[in-house]
CSV table of C-alpha atoms in Angstrom, one decimal:
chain,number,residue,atom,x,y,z
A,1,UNK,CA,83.7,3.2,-86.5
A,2,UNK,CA,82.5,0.4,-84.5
A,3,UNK,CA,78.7,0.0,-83.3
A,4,UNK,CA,80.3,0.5,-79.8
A,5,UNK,CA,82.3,3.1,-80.7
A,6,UNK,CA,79.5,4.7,-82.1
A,7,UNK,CA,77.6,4.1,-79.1
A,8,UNK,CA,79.6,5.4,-77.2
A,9,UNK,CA,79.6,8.7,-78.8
A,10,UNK,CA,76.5,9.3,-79.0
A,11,UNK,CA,75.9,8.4,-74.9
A,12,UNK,CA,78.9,11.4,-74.3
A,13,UNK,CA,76.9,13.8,-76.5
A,14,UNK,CA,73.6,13.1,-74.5
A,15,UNK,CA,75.3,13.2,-71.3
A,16,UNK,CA,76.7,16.8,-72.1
A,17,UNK,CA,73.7,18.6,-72.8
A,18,UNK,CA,70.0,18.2,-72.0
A,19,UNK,CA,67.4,17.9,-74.6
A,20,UNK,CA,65.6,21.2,-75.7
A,21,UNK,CA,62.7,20.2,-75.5
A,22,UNK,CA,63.8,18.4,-71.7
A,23,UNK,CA,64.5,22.0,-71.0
A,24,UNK,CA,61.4,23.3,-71.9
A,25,UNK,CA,59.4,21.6,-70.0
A,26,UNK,CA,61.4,22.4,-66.6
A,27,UNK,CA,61.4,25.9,-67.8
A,28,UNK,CA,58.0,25.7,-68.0
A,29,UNK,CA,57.3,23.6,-64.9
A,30,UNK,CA,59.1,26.5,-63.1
A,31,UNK,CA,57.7,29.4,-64.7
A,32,UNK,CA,54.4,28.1,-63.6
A,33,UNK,CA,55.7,27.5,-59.7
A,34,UNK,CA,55.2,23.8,-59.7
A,35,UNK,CA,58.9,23.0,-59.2
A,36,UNK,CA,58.7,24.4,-55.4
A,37,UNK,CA,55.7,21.9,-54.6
A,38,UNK,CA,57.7,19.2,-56.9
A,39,UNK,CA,60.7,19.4,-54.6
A,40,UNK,CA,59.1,19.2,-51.2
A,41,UNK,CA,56.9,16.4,-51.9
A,42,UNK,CA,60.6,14.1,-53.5
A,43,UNK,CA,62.2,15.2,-50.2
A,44,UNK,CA,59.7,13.6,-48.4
A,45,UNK,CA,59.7,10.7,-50.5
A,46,UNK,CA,63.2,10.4,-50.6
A,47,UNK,CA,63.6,10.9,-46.9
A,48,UNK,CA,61.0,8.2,-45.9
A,49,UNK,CA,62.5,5.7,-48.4
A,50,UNK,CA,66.1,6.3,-46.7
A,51,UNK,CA,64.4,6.1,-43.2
A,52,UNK,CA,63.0,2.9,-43.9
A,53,UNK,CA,66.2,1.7,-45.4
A,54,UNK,CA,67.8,3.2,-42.5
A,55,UNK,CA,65.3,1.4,-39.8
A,56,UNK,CA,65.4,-2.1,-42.0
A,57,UNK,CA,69.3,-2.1,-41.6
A,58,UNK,CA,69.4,-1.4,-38.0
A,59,UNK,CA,66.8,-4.4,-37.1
A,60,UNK,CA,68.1,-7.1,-40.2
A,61,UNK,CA,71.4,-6.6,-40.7
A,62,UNK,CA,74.1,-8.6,-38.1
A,63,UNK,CA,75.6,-5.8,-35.1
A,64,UNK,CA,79.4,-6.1,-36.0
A,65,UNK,CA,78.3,-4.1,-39.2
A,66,UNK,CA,78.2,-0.5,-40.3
A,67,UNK,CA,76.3,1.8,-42.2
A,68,UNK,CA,76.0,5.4,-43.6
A,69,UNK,CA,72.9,7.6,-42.7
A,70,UNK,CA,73.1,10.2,-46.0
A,71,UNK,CA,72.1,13.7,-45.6
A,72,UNK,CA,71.8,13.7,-49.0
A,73,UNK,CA,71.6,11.6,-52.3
A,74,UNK,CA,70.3,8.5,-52.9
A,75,UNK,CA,72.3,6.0,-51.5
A,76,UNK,CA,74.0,4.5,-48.6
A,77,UNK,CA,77.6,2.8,-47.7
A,78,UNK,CA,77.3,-0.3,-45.7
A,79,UNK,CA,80.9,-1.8,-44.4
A,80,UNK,CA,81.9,-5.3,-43.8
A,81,UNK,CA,84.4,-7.2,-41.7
A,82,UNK,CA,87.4,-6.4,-43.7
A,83,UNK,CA,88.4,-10.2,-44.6
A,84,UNK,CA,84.6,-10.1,-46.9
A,85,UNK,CA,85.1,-9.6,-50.2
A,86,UNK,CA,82.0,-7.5,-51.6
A,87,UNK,CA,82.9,-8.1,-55.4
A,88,UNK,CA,83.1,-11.8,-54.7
A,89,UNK,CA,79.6,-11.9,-52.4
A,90,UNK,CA,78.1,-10.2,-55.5
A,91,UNK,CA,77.7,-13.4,-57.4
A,92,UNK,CA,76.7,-15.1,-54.7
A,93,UNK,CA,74.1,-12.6,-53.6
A,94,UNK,CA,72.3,-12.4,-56.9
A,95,UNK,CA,72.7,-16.3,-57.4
A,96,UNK,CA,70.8,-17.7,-54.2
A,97,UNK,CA,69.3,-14.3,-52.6
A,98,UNK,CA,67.9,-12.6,-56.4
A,99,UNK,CA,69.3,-9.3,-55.0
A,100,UNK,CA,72.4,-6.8,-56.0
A,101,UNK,CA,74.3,-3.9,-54.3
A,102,UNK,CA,77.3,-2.1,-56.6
A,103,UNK,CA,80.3,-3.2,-54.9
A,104,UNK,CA,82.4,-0.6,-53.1
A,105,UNK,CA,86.3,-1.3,-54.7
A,106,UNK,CA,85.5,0.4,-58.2
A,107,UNK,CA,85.0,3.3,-55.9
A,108,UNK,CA,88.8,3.5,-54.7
A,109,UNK,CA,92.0,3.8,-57.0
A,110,UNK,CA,94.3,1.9,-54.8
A,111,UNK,CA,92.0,-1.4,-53.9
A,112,UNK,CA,90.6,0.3,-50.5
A,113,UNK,CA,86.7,-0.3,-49.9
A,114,UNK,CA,86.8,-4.3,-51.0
A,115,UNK,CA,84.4,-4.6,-47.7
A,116,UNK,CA,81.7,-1.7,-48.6
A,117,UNK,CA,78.9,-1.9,-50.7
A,118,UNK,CA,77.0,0.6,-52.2
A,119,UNK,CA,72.8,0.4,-52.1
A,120,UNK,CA,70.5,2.2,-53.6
A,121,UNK,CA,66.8,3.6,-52.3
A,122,UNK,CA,65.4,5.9,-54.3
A,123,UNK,CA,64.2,3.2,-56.9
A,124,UNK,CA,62.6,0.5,-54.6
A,125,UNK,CA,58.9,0.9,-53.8
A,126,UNK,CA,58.3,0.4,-49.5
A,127,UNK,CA,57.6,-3.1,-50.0
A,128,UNK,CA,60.6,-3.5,-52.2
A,129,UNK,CA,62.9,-1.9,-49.7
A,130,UNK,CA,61.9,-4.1,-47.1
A,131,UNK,CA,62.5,-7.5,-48.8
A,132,UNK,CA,65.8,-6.2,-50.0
A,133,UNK,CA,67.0,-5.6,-47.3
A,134,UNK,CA,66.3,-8.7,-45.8
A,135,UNK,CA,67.5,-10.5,-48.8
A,136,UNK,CA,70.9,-8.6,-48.3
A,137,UNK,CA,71.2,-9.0,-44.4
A,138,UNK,CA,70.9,-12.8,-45.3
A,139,UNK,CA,73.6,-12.6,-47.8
A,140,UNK,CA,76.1,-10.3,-44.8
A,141,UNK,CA,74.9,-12.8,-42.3
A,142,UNK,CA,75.6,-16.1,-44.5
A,143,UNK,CA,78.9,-14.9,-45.2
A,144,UNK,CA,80.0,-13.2,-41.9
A,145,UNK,CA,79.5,-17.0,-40.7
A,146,UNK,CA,82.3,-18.3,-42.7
A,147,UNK,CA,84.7,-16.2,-41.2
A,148,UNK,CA,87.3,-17.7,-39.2
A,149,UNK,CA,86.7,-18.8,-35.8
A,150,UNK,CA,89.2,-15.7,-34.8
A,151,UNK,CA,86.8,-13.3,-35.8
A,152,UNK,CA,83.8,-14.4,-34.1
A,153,UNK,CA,85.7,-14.7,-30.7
A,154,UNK,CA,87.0,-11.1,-31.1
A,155,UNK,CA,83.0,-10.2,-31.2
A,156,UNK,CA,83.0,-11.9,-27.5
């Protein structure tokens, strides 16, 4: 078989089971009541990270545009004007702004969400989030500007 075949095997084999020894130690880290602390302190952090990402948005990001504000998980949905083309704005984006977003169509089996990206904020440190954001809210604003004139005069 090919290397990429090979590969390919061996990432479904790791993906169906966890390691023993991956086990253990969660095992352990329960059977020694650590896991209760564990999760309170990641919902906090999680939560303050989406908050921030949240907050960011709300004060960057142009005010035709909209957003999701997860209850849960580890990432949000922003939507575009539907003429803007998030797969296209990718290149772009990572070209001239050194920032990337997954692009919302490979989300939808019959081409819907062209105009959505997705972001994540679990990774980002604070300062990280911050400068993202503004690095994407340039990237919505430079291309909402190119729109056709019929779009801005339907904003009033």
């Amino acid at each position: 078989p090919s290397v990429h075949t090979q590969l390919c095997q061996a990432k479904q084999g790791s993906d169906q089971c966890s390691s023993t020894l991956a086990q253990r130690i969660i095992y352990e880290y329960g059977k020694r009541g650590l896991l209760e602390s564990h999760i309170a302190a990641s919902i906090k952090l999680y939560r303050t990270k989406r908050n921030q990402t949240l907050e960011a948005i709300s004060n960057l990001f142009p005010p035709d545009i909209s957003w999701t504000r997860p209850e849960g998980g580890f990432y949000l949905w922003v939507t575009l004007p539907p003429s803007v083309d998030t797969t296209s704005m990718l290149a772009w984006a990572i070209e001239h702004e050194k920032v990337a977003y997954v692009a919302g169509s490979p989300f939808y089996a019959h081409g819907q969400g062209k105009n959505q990206f997705r972001i994540c904020f679990s990774f980002p440190d604070t300062n990280q989030i911050e400068e993202g954001v503004r690095r994407l809210a340039r990237v919505v604003t430079h291309h909402i500007e190119r729109l056709p004139e019929s779009y801005h005069r339907e904003l009033g």
